[in-house]
Coordinates of C-alpha atoms in Angstrom, one line a residue:
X270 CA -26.9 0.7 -12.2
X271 CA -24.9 3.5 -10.3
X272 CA -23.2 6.2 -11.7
X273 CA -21.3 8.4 -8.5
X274 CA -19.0 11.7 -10.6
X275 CA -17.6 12.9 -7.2
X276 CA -15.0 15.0 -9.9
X277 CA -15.8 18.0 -8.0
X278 CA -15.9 17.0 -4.4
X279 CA -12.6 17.6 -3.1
X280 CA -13.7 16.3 0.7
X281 CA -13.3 12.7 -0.6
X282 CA -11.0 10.8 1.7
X283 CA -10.2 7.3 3.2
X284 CA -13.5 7.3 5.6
X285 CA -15.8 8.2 3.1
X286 CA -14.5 5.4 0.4
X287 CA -14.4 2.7 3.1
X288 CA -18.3 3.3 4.1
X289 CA -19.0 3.5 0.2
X290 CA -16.7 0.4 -0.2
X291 CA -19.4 -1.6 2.3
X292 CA -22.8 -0.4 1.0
X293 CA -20.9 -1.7 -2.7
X294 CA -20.5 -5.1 -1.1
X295 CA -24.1 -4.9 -0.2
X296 CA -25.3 -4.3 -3.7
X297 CA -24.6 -8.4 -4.7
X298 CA -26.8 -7.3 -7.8
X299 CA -25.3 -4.4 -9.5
X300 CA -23.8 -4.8 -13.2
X301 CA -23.1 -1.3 -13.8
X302 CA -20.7 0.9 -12.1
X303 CA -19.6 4.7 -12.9
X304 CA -17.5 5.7 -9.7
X305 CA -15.3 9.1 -10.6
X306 CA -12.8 10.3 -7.8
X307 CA -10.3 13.1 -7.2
X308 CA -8.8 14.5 -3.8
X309 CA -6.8 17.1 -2.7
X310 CA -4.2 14.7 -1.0
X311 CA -6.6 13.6 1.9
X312 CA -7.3 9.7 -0.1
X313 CA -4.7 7.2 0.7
X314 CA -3.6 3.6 0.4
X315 CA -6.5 2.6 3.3
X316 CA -9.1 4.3 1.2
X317 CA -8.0 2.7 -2.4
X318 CA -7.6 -0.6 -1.3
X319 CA -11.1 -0.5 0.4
X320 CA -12.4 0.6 -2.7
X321 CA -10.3 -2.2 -5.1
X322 CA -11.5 -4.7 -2.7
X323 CA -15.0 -3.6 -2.3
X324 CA -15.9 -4.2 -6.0
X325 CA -19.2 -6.0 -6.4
X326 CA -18.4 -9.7 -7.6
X327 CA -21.5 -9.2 -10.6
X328 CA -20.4 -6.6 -12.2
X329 CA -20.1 -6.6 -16.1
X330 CA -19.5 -2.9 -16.7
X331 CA -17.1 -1.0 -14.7
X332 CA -16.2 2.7 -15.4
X333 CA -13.6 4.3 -13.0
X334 CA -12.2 7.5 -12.7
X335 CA -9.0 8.5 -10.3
X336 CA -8.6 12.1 -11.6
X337 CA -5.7 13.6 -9.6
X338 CA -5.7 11.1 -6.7
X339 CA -2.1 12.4 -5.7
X340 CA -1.6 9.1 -3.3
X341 CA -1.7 6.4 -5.8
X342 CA 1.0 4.4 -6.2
X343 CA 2.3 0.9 -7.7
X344 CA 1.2 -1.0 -4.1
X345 CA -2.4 1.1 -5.2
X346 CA -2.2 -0.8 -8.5
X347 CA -1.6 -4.0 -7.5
X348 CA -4.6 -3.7 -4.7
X349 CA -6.6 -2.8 -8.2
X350 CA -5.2 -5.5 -10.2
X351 CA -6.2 -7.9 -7.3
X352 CA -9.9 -6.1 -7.7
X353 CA -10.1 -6.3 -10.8
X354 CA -9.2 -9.9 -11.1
X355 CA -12.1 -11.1 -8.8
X356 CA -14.6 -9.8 -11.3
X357 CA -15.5 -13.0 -13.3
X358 CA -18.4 -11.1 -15.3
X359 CA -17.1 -8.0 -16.1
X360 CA -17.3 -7.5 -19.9
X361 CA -16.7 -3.5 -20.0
X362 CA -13.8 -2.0 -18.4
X363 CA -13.1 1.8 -18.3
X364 CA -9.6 3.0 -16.4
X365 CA -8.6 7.2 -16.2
X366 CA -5.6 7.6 -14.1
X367 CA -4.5 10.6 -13.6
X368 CA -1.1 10.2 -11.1
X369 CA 1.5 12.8 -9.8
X370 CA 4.2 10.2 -10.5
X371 CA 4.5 7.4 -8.0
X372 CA 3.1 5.2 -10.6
X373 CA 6.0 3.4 -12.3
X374 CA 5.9 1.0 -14.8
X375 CA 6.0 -1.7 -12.0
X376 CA 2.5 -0.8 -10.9
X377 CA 1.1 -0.7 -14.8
X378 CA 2.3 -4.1 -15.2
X379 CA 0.1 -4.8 -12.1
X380 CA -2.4 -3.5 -13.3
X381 CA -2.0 -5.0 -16.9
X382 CA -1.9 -8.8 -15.0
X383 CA -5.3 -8.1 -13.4
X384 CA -7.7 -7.2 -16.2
X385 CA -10.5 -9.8 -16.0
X386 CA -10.1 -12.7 -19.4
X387 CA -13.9 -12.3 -19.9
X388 CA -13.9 -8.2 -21.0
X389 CA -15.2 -7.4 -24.6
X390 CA -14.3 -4.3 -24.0
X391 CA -11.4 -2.4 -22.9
X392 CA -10.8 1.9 -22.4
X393 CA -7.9 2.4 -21.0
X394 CA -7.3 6.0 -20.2
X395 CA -3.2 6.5 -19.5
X396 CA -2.3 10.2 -21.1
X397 CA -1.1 11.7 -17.4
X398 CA 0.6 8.4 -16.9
X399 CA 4.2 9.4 -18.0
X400 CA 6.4 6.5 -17.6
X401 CA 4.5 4.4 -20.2
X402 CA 7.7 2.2 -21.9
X403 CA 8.9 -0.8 -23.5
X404 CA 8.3 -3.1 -20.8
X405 CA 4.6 -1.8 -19.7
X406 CA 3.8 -2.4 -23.1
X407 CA 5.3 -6.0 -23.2
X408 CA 3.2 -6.9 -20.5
X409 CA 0.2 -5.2 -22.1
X410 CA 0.9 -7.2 -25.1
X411 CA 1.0 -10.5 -23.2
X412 CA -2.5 -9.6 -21.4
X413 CA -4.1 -8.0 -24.9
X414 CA -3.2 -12.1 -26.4
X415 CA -5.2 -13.7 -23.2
X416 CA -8.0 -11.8 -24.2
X417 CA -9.5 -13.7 -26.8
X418 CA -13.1 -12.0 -26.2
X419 CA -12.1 -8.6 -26.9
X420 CA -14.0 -6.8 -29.3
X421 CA -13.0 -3.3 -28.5
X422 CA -9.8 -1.1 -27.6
X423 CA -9.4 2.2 -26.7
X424 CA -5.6 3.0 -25.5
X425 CA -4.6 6.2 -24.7
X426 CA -1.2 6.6 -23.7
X427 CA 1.8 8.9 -22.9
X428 CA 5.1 9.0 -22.3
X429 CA 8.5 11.1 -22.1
X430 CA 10.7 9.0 -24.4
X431 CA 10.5 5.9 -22.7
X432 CA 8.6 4.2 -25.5
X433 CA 10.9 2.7 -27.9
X434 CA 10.5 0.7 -31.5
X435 CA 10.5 -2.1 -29.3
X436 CA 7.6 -1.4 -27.4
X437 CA 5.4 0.4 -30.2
X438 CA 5.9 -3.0 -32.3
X439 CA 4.8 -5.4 -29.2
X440 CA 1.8 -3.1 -29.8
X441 CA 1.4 -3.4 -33.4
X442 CA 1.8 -7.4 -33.4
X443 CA -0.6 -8.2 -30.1
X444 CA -4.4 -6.7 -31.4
X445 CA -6.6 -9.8 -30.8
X446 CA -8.0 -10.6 -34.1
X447 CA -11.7 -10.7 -32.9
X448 CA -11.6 -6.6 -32.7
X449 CA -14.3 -4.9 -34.6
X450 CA -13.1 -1.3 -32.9
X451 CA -9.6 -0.1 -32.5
X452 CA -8.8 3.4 -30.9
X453 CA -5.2 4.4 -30.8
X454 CA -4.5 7.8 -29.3
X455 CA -0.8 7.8 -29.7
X456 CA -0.4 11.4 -30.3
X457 CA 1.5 12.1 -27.1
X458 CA 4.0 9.8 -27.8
X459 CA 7.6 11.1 -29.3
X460 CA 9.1 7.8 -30.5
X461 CA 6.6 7.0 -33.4
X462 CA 8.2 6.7 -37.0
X463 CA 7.8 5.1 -40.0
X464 CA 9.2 1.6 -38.9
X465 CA 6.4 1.8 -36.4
X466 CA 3.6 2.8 -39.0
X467 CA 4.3 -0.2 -41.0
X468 CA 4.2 -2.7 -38.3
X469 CA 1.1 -1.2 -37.0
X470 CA -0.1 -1.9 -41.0
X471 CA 0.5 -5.3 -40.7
X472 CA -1.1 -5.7 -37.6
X473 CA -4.5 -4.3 -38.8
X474 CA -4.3 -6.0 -42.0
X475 CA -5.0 -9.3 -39.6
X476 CA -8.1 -7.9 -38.5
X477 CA -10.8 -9.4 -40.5
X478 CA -13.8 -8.3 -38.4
X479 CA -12.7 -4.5 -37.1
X480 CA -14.9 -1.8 -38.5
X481 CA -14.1 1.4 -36.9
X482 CA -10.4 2.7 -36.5
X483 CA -9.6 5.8 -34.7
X484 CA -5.8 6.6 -35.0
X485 CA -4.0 9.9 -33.6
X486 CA -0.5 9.9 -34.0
X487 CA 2.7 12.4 -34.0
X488 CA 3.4 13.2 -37.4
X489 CA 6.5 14.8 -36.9
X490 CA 8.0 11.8 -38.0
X491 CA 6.0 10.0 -39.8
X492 CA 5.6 9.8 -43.3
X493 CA 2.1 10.1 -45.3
X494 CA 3.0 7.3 -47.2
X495 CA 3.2 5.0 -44.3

């Protein structure tokens, strides 16, 4: 097990993640993984896809952290995605992205087509990821269905409008039915209504086994009833 919060250490850049990205590889044993970054700009593309390539192959539990990288972009997702997608044993996966806006939803979908089929569980940390929309959460949906293992969700999500009925519904229709914990933190998001409410209804009524819900929404327009 290794746990590395390097929130606070500013000096982080491209030479330091490629020697880390080596000793990983070196560590053919490690399950658990805890690795939190941030930068002041100095981190680029080398350094991130050193880092999405140097994933240990045994992993089951993966927790990472890019808390103001300012570099990452969609080419950066899809080098995660890739990652990601190697890891045949990972059962736990945590993601906090914090971007300055050269993610688009291109790169999410990336990242959406890379998360590993045997994961039980899933936190997915996306509240300073503004461009969350309709077809991000399509392709979300899609992956959500693949993952028939899944026991719990955590989704976390924001967005400046681009998040229609369409995509809230994709979301209410794709929970895997093997959940026992659902954690929606929609709160950020403008678009939720009523229509949306109901659908989401629907969609938990299908869920024999979950026994914890967590849901934060934007009651502005919503109604109690609902």
């Amino acid at each position: 097990e290794l746990r590395l919060d390097l929130t606070s250490v500013y000096s982080v850049d491209d030479k330091f993640v490629q020697s880390l990205s080596k000793e990983l590889q070196r560590l053919r044993q490690l399950k658990t993984l805890s690795l939190t970054l941030t930068n002041k700009g100095k981190l680029t593309r080398v350094g991130l896809e050193s880092l999405a390539h140097g994933l240990p192959e045994a992993l089951s539990e993966l927790e990472l952290g890019l808390d103001n990288v300012l570099n990452v972009d969609d080419n950066d997702m899809q080098s995660l995605s890739k990652g990601l997608g190697g890891l045949r044993q990972l059962k736990t996966l945590s993601l906090k992205l914090l971007a300055d806006g050269k993610v688009t939803s291109a790169g999410l979908e990336s990242l959406a087509h890379g998360l590993p089929v045997a994961l039980s569980e899933l936190r997915l940390d996306l509240t300073y990821v503004y461009i969350f929309d309709d077809k991000v959460m399509q392709s979300l949906r899609e992956e959500l269905q693949r993952l028939r293992n899944l026991k719990s969700l955590s989704l976390h999500v924001n967005t400046n409008g681009n998040l229609t009925h369409v995509g809230l519904e994709s979301l209410a229709h794709c929970l895997p039915d093997a959940l026992s914990e659902l954690r929606l933190d929609l709160s950020h998001v403008a678009n939720v209504d009523d229509k949306f409410v109901q659908s989401l209804s629907k969609g938990l009524a299908g869920l024999r086994q979950l026994q914890t819900l967590s849901l934060k929404l934007k009651w502005t327009h919503v109604g109690l009833e609902s």
